[in-house]
N, CA, C and O of each residue as an XYZ file, in Angstrom:
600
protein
N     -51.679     38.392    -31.456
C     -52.956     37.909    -31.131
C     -52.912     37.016    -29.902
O     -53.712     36.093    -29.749
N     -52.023     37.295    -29.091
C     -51.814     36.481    -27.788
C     -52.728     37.444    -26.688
O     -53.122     38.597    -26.515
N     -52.757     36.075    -26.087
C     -54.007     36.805    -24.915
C     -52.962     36.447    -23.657
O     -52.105     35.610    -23.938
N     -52.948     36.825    -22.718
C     -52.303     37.201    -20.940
C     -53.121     37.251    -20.113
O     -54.003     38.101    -20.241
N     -53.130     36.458    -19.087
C     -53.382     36.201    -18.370
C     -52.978     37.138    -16.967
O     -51.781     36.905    -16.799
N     -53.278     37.758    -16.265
C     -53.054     38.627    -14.832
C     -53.359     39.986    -15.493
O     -54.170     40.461    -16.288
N     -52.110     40.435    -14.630
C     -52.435     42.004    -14.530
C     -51.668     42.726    -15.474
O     -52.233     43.782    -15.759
N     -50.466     42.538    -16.139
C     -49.687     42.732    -17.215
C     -48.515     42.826    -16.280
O     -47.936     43.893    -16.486
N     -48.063     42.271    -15.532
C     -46.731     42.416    -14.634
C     -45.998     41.043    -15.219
O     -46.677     40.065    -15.531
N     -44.656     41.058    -15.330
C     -43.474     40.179    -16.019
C     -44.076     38.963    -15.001
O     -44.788     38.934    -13.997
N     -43.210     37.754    -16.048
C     -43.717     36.076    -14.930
C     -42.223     36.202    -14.129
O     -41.068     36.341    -14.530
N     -43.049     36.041    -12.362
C     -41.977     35.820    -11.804
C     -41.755     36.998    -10.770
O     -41.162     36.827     -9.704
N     -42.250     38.132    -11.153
C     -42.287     39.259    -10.263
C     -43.694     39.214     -9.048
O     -43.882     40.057     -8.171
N     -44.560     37.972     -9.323
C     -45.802     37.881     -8.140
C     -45.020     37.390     -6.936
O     -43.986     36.733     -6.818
N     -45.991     38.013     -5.967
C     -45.686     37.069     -4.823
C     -46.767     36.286     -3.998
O     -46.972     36.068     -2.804
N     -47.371     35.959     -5.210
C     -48.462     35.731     -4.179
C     -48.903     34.170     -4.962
O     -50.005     33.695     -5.238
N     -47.970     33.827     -5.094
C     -48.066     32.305     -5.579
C     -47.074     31.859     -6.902
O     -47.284     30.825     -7.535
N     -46.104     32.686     -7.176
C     -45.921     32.166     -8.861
C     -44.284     31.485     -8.217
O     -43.623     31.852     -7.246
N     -44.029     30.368     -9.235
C     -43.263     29.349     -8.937
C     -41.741     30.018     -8.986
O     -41.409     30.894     -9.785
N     -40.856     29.410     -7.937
C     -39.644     30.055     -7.928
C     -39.059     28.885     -7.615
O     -39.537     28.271     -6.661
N     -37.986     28.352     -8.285
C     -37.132     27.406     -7.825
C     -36.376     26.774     -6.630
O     -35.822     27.862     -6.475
N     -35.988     26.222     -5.911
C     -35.382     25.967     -4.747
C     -33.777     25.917     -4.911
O     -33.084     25.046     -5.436
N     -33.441     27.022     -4.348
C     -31.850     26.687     -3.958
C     -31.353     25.940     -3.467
O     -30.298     25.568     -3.981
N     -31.846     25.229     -2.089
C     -31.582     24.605     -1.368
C     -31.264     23.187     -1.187
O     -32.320     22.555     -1.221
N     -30.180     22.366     -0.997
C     -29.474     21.024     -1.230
C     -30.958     20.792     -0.221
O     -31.414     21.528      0.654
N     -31.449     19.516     -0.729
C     -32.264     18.482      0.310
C     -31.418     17.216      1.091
O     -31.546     16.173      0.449
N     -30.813     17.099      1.986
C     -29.768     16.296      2.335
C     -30.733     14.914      3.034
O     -30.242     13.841      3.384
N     -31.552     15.125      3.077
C     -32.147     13.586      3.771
C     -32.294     12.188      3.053
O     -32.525     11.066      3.505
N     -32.111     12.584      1.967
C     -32.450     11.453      0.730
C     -31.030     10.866      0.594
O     -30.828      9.750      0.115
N     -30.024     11.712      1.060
C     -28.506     11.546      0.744
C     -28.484     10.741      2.340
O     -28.042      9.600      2.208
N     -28.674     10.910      3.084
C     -28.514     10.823      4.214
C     -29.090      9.135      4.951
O     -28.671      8.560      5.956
N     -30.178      8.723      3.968
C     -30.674      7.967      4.206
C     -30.048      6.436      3.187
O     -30.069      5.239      3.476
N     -29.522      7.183      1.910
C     -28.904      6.351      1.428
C     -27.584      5.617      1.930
O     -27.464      4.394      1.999
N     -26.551      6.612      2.292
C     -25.389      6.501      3.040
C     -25.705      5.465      4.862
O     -24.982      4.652      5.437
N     -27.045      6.018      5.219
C     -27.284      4.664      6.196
C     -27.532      2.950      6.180
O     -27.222      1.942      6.813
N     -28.396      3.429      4.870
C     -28.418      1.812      3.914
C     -27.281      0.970      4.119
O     -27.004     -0.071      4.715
N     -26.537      2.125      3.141
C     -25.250      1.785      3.122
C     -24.319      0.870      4.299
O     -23.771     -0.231      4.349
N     -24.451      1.672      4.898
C     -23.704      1.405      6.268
C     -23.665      0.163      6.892
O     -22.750     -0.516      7.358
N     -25.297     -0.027      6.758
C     -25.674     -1.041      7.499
C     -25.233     -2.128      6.514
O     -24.719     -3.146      6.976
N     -25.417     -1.973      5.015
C     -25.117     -3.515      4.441
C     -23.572     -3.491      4.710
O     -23.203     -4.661      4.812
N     -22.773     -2.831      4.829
C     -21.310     -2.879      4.852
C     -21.294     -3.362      6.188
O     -20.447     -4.232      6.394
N     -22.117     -2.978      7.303
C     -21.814     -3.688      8.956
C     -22.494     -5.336      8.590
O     -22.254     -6.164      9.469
N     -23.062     -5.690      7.743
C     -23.600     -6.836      7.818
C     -22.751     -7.739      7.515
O     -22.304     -8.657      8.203
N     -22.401     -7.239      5.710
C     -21.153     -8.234      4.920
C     -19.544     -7.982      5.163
O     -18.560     -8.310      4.500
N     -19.650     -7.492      6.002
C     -17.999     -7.147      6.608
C     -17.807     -8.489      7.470
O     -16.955     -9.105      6.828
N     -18.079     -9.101      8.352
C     -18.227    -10.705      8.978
C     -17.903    -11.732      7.951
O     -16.968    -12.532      7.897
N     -19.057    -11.481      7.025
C     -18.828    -12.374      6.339
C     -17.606    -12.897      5.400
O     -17.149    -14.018      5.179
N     -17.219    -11.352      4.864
C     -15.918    -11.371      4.238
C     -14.649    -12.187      4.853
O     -13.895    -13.041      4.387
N     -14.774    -11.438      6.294
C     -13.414    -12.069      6.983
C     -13.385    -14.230      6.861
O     -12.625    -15.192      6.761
N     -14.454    -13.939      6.941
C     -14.417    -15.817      7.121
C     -13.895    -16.697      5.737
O     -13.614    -17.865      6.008
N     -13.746    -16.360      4.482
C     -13.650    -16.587      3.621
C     -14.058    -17.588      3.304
O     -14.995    -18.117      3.902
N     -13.400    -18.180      2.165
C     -13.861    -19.333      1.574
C     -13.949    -20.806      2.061
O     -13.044    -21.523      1.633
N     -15.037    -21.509      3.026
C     -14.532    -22.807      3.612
C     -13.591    -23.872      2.922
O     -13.984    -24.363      1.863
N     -12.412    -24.251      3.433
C     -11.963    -25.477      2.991
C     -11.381    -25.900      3.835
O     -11.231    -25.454      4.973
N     -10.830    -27.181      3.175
C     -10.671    -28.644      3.823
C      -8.979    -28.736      3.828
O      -8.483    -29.441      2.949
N      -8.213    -28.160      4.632
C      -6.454    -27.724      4.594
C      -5.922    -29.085      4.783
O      -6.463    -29.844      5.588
N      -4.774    -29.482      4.010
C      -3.727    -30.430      4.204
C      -3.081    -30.424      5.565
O      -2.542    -29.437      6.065
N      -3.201    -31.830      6.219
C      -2.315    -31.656      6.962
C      -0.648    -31.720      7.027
O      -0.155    -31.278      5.989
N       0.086    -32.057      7.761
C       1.662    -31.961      7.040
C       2.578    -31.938      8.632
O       2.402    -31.551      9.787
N       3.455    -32.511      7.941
C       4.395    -33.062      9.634
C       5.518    -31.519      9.798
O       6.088    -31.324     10.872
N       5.629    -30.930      9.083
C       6.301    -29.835      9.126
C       6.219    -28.951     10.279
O       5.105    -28.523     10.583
N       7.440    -28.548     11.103
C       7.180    -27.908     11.728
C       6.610    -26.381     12.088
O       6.518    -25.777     11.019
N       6.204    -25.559     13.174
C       5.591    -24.042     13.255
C       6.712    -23.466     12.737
O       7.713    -23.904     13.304
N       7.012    -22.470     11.689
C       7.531    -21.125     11.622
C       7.814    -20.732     12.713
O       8.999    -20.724     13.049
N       6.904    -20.334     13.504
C       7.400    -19.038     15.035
C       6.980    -20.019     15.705
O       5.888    -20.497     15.396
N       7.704    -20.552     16.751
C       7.128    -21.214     17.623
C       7.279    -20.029     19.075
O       7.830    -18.928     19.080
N       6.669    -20.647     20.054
C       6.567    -19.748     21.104
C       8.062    -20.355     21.705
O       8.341    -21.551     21.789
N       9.026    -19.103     22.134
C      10.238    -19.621     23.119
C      10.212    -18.984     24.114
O       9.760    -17.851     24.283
N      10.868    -19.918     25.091
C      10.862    -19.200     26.281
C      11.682    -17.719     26.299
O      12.170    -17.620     25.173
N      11.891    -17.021     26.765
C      12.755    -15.542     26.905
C      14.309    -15.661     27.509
O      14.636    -16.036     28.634
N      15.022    -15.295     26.589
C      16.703    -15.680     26.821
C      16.404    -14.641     28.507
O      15.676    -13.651     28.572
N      17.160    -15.218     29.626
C      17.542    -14.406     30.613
C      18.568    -15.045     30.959
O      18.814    -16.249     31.028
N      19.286    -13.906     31.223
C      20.833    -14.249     31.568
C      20.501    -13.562     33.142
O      19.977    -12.448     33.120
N      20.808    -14.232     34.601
C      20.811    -13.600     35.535
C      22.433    -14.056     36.299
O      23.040    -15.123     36.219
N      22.792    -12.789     37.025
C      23.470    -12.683     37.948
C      23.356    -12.600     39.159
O      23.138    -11.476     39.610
N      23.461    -13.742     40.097
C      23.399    -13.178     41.474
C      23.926    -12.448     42.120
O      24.746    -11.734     41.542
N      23.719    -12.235     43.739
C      24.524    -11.561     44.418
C      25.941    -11.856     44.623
O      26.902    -11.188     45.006
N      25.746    -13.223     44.200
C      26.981    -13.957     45.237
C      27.870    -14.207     44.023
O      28.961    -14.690     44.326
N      27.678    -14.004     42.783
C      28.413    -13.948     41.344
C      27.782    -14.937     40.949
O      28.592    -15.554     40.257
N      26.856    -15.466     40.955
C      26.737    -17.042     39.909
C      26.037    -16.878     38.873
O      25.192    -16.009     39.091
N      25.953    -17.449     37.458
C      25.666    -16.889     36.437
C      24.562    -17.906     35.852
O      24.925    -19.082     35.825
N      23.134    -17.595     35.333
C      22.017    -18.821     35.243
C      21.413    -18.439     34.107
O      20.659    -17.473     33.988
N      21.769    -19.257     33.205
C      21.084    -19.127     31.430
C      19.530    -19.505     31.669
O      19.260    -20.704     31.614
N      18.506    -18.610     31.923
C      17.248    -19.371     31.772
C      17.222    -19.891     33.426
O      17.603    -19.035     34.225
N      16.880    -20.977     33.892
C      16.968    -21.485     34.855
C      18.138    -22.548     34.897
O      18.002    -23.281     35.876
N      19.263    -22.857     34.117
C      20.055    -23.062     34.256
C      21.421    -22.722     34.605
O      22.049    -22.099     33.749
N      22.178    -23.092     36.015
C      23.203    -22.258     36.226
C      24.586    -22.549     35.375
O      24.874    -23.743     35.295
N      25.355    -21.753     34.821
C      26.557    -22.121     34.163
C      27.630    -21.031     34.564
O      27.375    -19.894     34.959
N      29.125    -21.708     34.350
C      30.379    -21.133     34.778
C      30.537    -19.625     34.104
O      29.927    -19.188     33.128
N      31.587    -18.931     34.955
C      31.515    -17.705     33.957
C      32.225    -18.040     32.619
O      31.716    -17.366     31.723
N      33.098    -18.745     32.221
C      33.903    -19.858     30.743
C      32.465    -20.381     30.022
O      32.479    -20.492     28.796
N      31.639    -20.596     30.512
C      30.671    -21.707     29.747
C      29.180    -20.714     29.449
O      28.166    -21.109     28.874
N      29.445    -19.226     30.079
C      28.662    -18.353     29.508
C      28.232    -18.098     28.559
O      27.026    -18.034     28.317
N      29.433    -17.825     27.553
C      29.690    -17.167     26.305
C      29.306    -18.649     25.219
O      28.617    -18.488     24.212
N      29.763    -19.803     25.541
C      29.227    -20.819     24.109
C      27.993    -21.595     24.828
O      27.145    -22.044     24.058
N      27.870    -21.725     25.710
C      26.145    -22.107     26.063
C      24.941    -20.975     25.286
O      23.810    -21.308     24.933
N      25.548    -19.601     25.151
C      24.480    -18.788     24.452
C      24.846    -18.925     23.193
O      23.986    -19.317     22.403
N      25.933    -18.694     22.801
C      26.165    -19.538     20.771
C      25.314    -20.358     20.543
O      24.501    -20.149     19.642
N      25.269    -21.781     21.477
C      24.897    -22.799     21.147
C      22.824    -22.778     21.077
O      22.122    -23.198     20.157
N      22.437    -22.223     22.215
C      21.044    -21.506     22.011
C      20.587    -21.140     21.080
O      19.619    -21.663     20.527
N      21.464    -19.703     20.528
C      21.467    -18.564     19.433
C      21.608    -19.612     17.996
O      21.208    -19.140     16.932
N      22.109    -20.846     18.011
C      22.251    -21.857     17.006
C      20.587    -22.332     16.401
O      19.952    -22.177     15.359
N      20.384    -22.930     17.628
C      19.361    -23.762     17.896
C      17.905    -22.888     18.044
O      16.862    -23.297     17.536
N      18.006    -21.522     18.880
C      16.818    -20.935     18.618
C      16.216    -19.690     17.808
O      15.096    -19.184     17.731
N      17.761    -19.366     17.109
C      17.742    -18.264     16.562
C      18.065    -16.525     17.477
O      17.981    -16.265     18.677
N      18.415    -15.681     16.367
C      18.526    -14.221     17.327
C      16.799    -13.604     18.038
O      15.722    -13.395     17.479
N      17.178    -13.500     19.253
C      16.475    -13.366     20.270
C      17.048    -11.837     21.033
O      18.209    -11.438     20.946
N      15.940    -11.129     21.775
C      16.569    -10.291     22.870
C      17.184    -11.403     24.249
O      16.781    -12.448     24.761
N      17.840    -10.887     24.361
C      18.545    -11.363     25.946
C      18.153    -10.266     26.953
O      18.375     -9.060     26.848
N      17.674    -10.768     27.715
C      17.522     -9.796     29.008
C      18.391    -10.233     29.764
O      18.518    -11.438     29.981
N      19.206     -9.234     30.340
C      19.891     -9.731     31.692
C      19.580     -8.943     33.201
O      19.280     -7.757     33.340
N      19.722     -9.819     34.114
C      18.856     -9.231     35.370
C      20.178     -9.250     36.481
O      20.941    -10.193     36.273
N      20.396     -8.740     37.132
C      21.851     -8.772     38.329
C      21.318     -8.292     39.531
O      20.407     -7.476     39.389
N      21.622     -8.564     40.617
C      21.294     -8.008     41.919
C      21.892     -6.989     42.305
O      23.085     -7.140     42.042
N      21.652     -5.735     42.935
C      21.840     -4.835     43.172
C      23.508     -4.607     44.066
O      24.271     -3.690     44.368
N      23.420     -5.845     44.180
C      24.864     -6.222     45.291
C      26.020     -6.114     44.200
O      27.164     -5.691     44.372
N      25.333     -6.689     42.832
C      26.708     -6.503     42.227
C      27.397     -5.327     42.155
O      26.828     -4.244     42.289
N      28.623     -5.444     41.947
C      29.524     -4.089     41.220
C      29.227     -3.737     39.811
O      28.769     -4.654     39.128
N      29.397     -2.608     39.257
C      28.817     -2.310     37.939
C      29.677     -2.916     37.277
O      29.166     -3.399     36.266
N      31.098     -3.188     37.396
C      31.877     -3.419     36.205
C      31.771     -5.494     35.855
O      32.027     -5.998     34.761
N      31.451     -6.082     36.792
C      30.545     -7.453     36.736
C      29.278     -7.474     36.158
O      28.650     -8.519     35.992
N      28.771     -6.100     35.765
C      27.154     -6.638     34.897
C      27.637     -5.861     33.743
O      26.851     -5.787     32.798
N      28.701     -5.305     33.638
C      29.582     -4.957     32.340
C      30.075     -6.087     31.599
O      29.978     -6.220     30.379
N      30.675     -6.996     32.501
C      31.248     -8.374     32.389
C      30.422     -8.954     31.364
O      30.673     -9.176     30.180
N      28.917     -9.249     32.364
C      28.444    -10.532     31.620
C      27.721     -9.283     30.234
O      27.484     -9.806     29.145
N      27.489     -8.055     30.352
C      27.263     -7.451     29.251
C      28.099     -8.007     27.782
O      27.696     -8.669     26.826
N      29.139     -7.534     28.039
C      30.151     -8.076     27.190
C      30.137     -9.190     26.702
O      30.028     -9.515     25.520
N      30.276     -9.964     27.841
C      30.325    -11.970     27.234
C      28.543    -11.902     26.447
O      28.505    -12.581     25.421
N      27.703    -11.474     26.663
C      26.251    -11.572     25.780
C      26.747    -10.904     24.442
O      26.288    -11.487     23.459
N      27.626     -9.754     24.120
C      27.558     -9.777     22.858
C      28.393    -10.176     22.257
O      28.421    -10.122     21.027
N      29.316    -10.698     23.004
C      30.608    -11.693     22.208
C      29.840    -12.617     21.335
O      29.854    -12.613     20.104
N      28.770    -13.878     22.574
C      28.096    -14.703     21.902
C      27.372    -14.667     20.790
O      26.860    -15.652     20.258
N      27.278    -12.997     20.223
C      26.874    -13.383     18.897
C      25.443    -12.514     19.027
O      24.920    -12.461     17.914
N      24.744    -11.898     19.927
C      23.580    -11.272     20.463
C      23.784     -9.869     20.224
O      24.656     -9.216     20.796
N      22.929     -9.380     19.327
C      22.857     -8.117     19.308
C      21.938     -7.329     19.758
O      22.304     -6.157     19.659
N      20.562     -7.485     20.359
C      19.897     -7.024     21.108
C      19.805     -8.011     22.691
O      19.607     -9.188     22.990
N      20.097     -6.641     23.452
C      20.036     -6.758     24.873
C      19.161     -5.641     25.656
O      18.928     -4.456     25.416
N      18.780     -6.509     26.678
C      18.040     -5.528     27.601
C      18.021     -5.690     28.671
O      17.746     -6.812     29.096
N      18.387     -4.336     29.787
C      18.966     -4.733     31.269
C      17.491     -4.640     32.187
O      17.025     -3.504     32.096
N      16.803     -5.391     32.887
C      15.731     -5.722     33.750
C      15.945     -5.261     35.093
O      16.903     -5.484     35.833
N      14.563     -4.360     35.362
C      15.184     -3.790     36.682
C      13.376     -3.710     37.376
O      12.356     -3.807     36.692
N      13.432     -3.553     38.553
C      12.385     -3.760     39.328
C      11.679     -1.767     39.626
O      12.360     -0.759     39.815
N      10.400     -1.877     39.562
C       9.983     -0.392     39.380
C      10.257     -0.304     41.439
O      10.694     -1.259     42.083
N       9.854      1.086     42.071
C      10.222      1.581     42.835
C       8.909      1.357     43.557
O       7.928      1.503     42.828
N       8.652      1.027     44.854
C       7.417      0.756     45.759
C       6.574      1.951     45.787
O       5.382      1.967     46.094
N       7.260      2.905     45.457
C       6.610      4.495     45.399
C       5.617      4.747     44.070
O       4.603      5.444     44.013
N       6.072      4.171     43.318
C       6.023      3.819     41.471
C       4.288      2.637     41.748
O       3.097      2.855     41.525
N       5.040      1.466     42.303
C       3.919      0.621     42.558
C       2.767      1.107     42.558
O       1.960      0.923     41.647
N       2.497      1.964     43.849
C       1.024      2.129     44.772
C       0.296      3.185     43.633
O      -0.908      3.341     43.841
N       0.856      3.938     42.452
C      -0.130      4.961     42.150
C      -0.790      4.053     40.800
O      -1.726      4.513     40.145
């Protein structure tokens, strides 16, 4: 005793208005959330870093890392041998850098020589740097005027 409505055709076979579902992802609603987003994370990201204000102890203790000057060991032309800006004997090479390496801890040593030297003299003071106890070294050299200009 049911009554129907149209023409007697199945629901779903019209085309001329009858409801059909959407396949289709709607991405703007997603899209707009994830900007929200964004923006409160660009806002409270500042804030985070600053943390919690307080009021720090002071204390006579000295820096952990302090800034040091850079071990350079140079050789001149003329043989003379200069810890830093200090000149010392080729004998007083080897425990003037102990005594540093004491006092400032292991460091690179750079050593720098003039081109005048002989190789087996920047072998020399090579040697006397790792006697003293130095295990990183590094030889300093000037780039090429050709090198410069580009």
């Amino acid at each position: 005793m049911g009554m129907s409505v149209g023409n007697g055709a199945p629901a779903g076979d019209e085309d001329d208005g009858g409801y059909r579902p959407v396949a289709e992802i709607n991405i703007t609603p997603m899209v707009d959330v994830m900007l929200v987003l964004l923006i409160i994370f660009m806002v409270a990201a500042p804030l985070m870093i600053a943390g919690v204000p307080l009021e720090l102890p002071s204390t006579a203790a000295t820096r952990v890392s302090q800034a040091q000057k850079p071990m350079v060991v140079s050789l001149t032309g003329e043989g003379e041998l200069y810890v830093r800006d200090e000149q010392v004997s080729q004998d007083g090479l080897v425990p003037k850098l102990r005594a540093l390496r004491e006092t400032e801890g292991d460091a690179v040593v750079y050593v720098r020589a003039d081109k005048k030297n002989a190789y087996g003299d920047v072998m020399d003071v090579l040697g006397r740097v790792g006697e003293s106890g130095y295990g990183r070294v590094s030889l300093l050299s000037q780039p090429k005027a050709s090198d410069m200009r580009q």
